[in-house]
Coordinates of C-alpha atoms in Angstrom, one line a residue:
X226 CA 43.3 60.7 5.3
X227 CA 40.4 61.1 2.7
X228 CA 40.4 58.2 0.6
X229 CA 41.6 55.5 3.2
X230 CA 38.3 53.8 3.4
X231 CA 36.8 51.8 0.4
X232 CA 33.2 52.2 -1.1
X233 CA 30.2 52.1 1.2
X234 CA 29.3 48.7 2.4
X235 CA 26.8 47.5 4.7
X236 CA 28.9 45.0 6.7
X237 CA 32.5 45.5 6.2
X238 CA 33.5 43.0 8.7
X239 CA 31.7 39.8 9.9
X240 CA 32.6 37.2 12.3
X241 CA 30.5 34.2 12.4
X242 CA 30.8 31.5 15.1
X243 CA 34.5 32.1 15.7
X244 CA 36.4 29.9 18.2
X245 CA 39.9 30.5 19.2
X246 CA 42.3 28.5 21.5
X247 CA 45.4 29.1 23.3
X248 CA 46.7 25.7 23.5
X249 CA 43.9 23.8 25.4
X250 CA 42.5 27.0 26.5
X251 CA 39.0 27.7 24.9
X252 CA 39.6 31.7 24.8
X253 CA 36.9 32.5 22.2
X254 CA 33.7 30.6 22.5
X255 CA 31.5 31.1 19.4
X256 CA 31.9 35.0 18.7
X257 CA 29.6 36.6 16.1
X258 CA 29.8 40.2 15.6
X259 CA 29.5 42.7 12.7
X260 CA 31.0 46.2 11.9
X261 CA 29.3 48.4 9.4
X262 CA 31.6 50.6 6.9
X263 CA 32.8 53.6 8.5
X264 CA 31.4 52.9 11.9
X265 CA 33.1 52.9 15.3
X266 CA 32.3 49.9 17.3
X267 CA 33.7 49.2 20.9
X268 CA 34.3 45.9 22.8
X269 CA 34.3 46.2 26.5
X270 CA 35.1 43.5 29.1
X271 CA 37.4 42.9 32.0
X272 CA 40.8 41.7 31.8
X273 CA 40.7 38.1 30.5
X274 CA 37.6 38.3 28.6
X275 CA 39.0 37.8 25.3
X276 CA 39.2 41.3 23.7
X277 CA 42.8 41.3 22.7
X278 CA 42.4 37.8 21.6
X279 CA 39.5 38.7 19.3
X280 CA 41.4 41.5 17.7
X281 CA 44.5 39.1 17.3
X282 CA 42.2 36.5 15.7
X283 CA 40.9 39.2 13.1
X284 CA 44.3 40.3 12.2
X285 CA 45.7 36.9 11.8
X286 CA 48.1 37.0 14.4
X287 CA 46.0 34.2 16.0
X288 CA 44.2 31.3 13.9
X289 CA 40.4 30.5 14.9
X290 CA 39.8 26.9 15.1
X291 CA 36.3 27.1 13.9
X292 CA 34.0 30.0 12.5
X293 CA 34.3 32.6 9.7
X294 CA 35.9 35.9 9.4
X295 CA 34.6 37.9 6.3
X296 CA 35.9 41.2 5.0
X297 CA 32.8 42.1 2.9
X298 CA 32.1 38.9 1.4
X299 CA 35.7 37.4 1.3
X300 CA 37.0 34.9 3.8
X301 CA 40.2 35.9 5.5
X302 CA 40.6 33.6 8.5
X303 CA 43.2 31.5 6.8
X304 CA 45.2 34.4 5.5
X305 CA 48.4 35.4 7.1
X306 CA 48.8 38.6 9.1
X307 CA 50.7 40.5 6.2
X308 CA 48.1 39.4 3.7
X309 CA 45.1 40.6 6.1
X310 CA 47.1 44.0 6.1
X311 CA 47.2 44.0 2.3
X312 CA 43.3 43.5 2.3
X313 CA 43.1 46.8 4.5
X314 CA 43.0 45.6 8.2
X315 CA 45.6 47.4 10.6
X316 CA 46.0 46.8 14.2
X317 CA 47.2 49.2 16.9
X318 CA 48.3 46.4 19.5
X319 CA 48.0 46.9 23.3
X320 CA 51.0 48.2 24.7
X321 CA 51.8 49.9 21.3
X322 CA 54.7 47.8 20.6
X323 CA 56.4 50.3 18.4
X324 CA 60.0 49.8 17.2
X325 CA 61.8 51.3 20.1
X326 CA 65.4 51.5 18.7
X327 CA 64.3 52.9 15.3
X328 CA 63.3 56.6 14.6
X329 CA 59.8 58.0 14.5
X330 CA 60.2 58.0 10.7
X331 CA 61.5 54.5 10.4
X332 CA 58.4 53.4 12.4
X333 CA 56.1 54.8 10.2
X334 CA 58.0 53.4 7.0
X335 CA 57.7 50.1 8.9
X336 CA 54.0 50.6 8.8
X337 CA 53.8 51.0 5.0
X338 CA 55.8 48.0 4.3
X339 CA 53.0 46.6 2.0
X340 CA 53.1 49.9 0.0
X341 CA 55.0 50.1 -3.5
X342 CA 54.5 53.8 -4.7
X343 CA 56.6 56.1 -2.9
X344 CA 54.7 59.3 -3.8
X345 CA 51.5 57.8 -2.3
X346 CA 53.5 56.8 0.7
X347 CA 55.0 60.2 1.2
X348 CA 51.3 61.8 0.9
X349 CA 50.4 59.4 4.0
X350 CA 53.3 60.8 6.0
X351 CA 51.9 64.2 5.4
X352 CA 48.5 62.8 6.5
X353 CA 49.9 61.3 9.8
X354 CA 52.0 64.4 10.5
X355 CA 48.7 66.4 10.1
X356 CA 46.7 64.3 12.5
X357 CA 49.8 64.0 14.8
X358 CA 51.8 67.2 14.6
X359 CA 54.3 66.5 17.4
X360 CA 55.4 63.4 15.2
X361 CA 56.6 65.7 12.6
X362 CA 58.8 67.6 14.8
X363 CA 60.2 64.3 16.1
X364 CA 60.8 62.4 13.0
X365 CA 64.2 61.8 13.8
X366 CA 64.1 61.1 17.3
X367 CA 64.6 57.3 18.6
X368 CA 60.9 56.2 19.1
X369 CA 61.8 54.6 22.5
X370 CA 62.4 58.1 23.9
X371 CA 59.0 59.5 23.2
X372 CA 56.4 59.8 25.9
X373 CA 53.8 57.6 26.3
X374 CA 51.1 59.6 24.6
X375 CA 53.7 60.3 21.8
X376 CA 54.3 56.7 21.4
X377 CA 50.5 55.9 21.3
X378 CA 50.3 58.6 18.4
X379 CA 53.1 56.7 16.7
X380 CA 51.6 53.3 17.0
X381 CA 48.4 54.7 15.5
X382 CA 50.3 56.4 12.7
X383 CA 52.1 53.7 12.0
X384 CA 49.1 51.5 11.6
X385 CA 47.4 54.2 9.5
X386 CA 50.5 54.0 7.0
X387 CA 49.1 50.8 5.6
X388 CA 46.0 52.9 4.4
X389 CA 43.5 50.5 6.3
X390 CA 40.0 50.3 5.6
X391 CA 39.6 49.0 9.1
X392 CA 41.4 50.1 12.4
X393 CA 41.6 47.6 15.1
X394 CA 42.6 49.4 18.4
X395 CA 43.7 47.7 21.6
X396 CA 43.4 49.7 24.5
X397 CA 44.6 53.2 23.3
X398 CA 43.9 54.9 26.6
X399 CA 46.2 52.5 28.8
X400 CA 48.8 54.2 30.9
X401 CA 47.8 57.7 29.6
X402 CA 47.1 60.6 31.6
X403 CA 43.5 61.9 31.2
X404 CA 44.4 64.9 29.3
X405 CA 46.2 62.5 26.7
X406 CA 43.4 60.1 26.8
X407 CA 40.9 62.9 25.7
X408 CA 43.4 63.9 22.8
X409 CA 43.9 60.5 21.6
X410 CA 40.1 60.0 21.5
X411 CA 39.5 63.2 19.6
X412 CA 42.1 61.9 17.0
X413 CA 40.3 58.4 16.8
X414 CA 36.8 60.2 16.1
X415 CA 38.7 62.4 13.6
X416 CA 40.3 59.1 11.9
X417 CA 36.7 57.7 11.7
X418 CA 35.1 60.9 10.3
X419 CA 37.6 60.9 7.7
X420 CA 36.6 57.5 6.2
X421 CA 38.2 54.7 8.4
X422 CA 36.2 51.9 10.0
X423 CA 37.2 51.4 13.5
X424 CA 37.0 48.3 16.1
X425 CA 37.8 49.5 19.5
X426 CA 39.0 47.4 22.4
X427 CA 38.7 49.7 25.6
X428 CA 38.3 49.3 29.4
X429 CA 37.6 52.9 29.7
X430 CA 33.8 52.3 28.7
X431 CA 33.0 56.0 29.3
X432 CA 35.4 57.1 26.9
X433 CA 34.5 54.5 24.3
X434 CA 30.9 55.2 24.4
X435 CA 31.5 58.8 23.7
X436 CA 32.7 58.1 20.1
X437 CA 31.1 54.5 19.2
X438 CA 27.7 53.9 17.8
X439 CA 27.4 50.4 19.0
X440 CA 29.1 48.1 21.6
X441 CA 29.7 44.6 22.5
X442 CA 30.1 43.0 26.1
X443 CA 32.7 40.1 26.2
X444 CA 32.7 37.9 29.2
X445 CA 34.9 34.8 29.5
X446 CA 35.3 34.4 25.6
X447 CA 31.3 35.0 25.0
X448 CA 29.4 37.9 23.8
X449 CA 26.8 38.4 26.5
X450 CA 25.4 42.0 25.4
X451 CA 25.3 43.9 22.2
X452 CA 23.5 47.1 21.7
X453 CA 23.6 50.6 20.7
X454 CA 25.8 52.8 22.9
X455 CA 22.7 54.8 24.0
X456 CA 21.1 51.5 25.3
X457 CA 24.2 50.0 27.0
X458 CA 24.9 53.1 28.8
X459 CA 21.6 52.6 30.4
X460 CA 22.0 48.8 31.1
X461 CA 22.2 47.9 34.9
X462 CA 25.1 45.5 34.1
X463 CA 27.2 47.8 32.2
X464 CA 26.5 50.6 34.7
X465 CA 27.6 48.2 37.7
X466 CA 30.7 46.9 36.0
X467 CA 32.0 49.4 33.7
X468 CA 30.5 53.0 34.4
X469 CA 29.7 53.2 38.0
X470 CA 26.4 54.8 39.4
X471 CA 28.5 57.5 40.5
X472 CA 30.0 58.3 36.8
X473 CA 27.2 58.5 34.5
X474 CA 27.8 59.2 30.9

């Protein structure tokens, strides 16, 4: 995956006072955050806090009503989802949402829909197969017949086929056995180490804190806490709600 990230910048992604609505429901209420180039930042919060809404707003699936979303210094909040992919932001949605009737190879091809250079795309197939060897063995298999862990690998691999500079991950541990959660998080860390910036939504705060450098706590559409992971894991509110006194990191 070498070369998937762009040149080093201080803030590669920045949100400024972003408000998003579902109909009349005010889902995001003035969200401001930033992600540094090649950093892993995690968003934690309970169900309904607005985490998925935030990722969907960044990726253009939802439109913010107010505020700015900047990729480096370029505003992207008015761009369509496919243009945001072209700009370098790919999302792995909650629940994976693979194309269950297509093969593994066809799913990966769908991830490369913005790409024009067939030879470069072939290289990225090899990069994905190097990251997830099981996908190489199952190229011709119908994606809906894969195990949950393999489907998560495929969803991540599909997003990587777009050569993202920023990868948005929505609950990658959901529904997976603990041993597979460990494996997926090892791969996420490797993706980061090879140059891709990651914004990670994850209810399993203990796992997220093992690989992230900073974190934001969302509650009812607002960021109520932002700090380094080291400080967050010592925060009483985070301990009580997301770690548990009996399960310190």
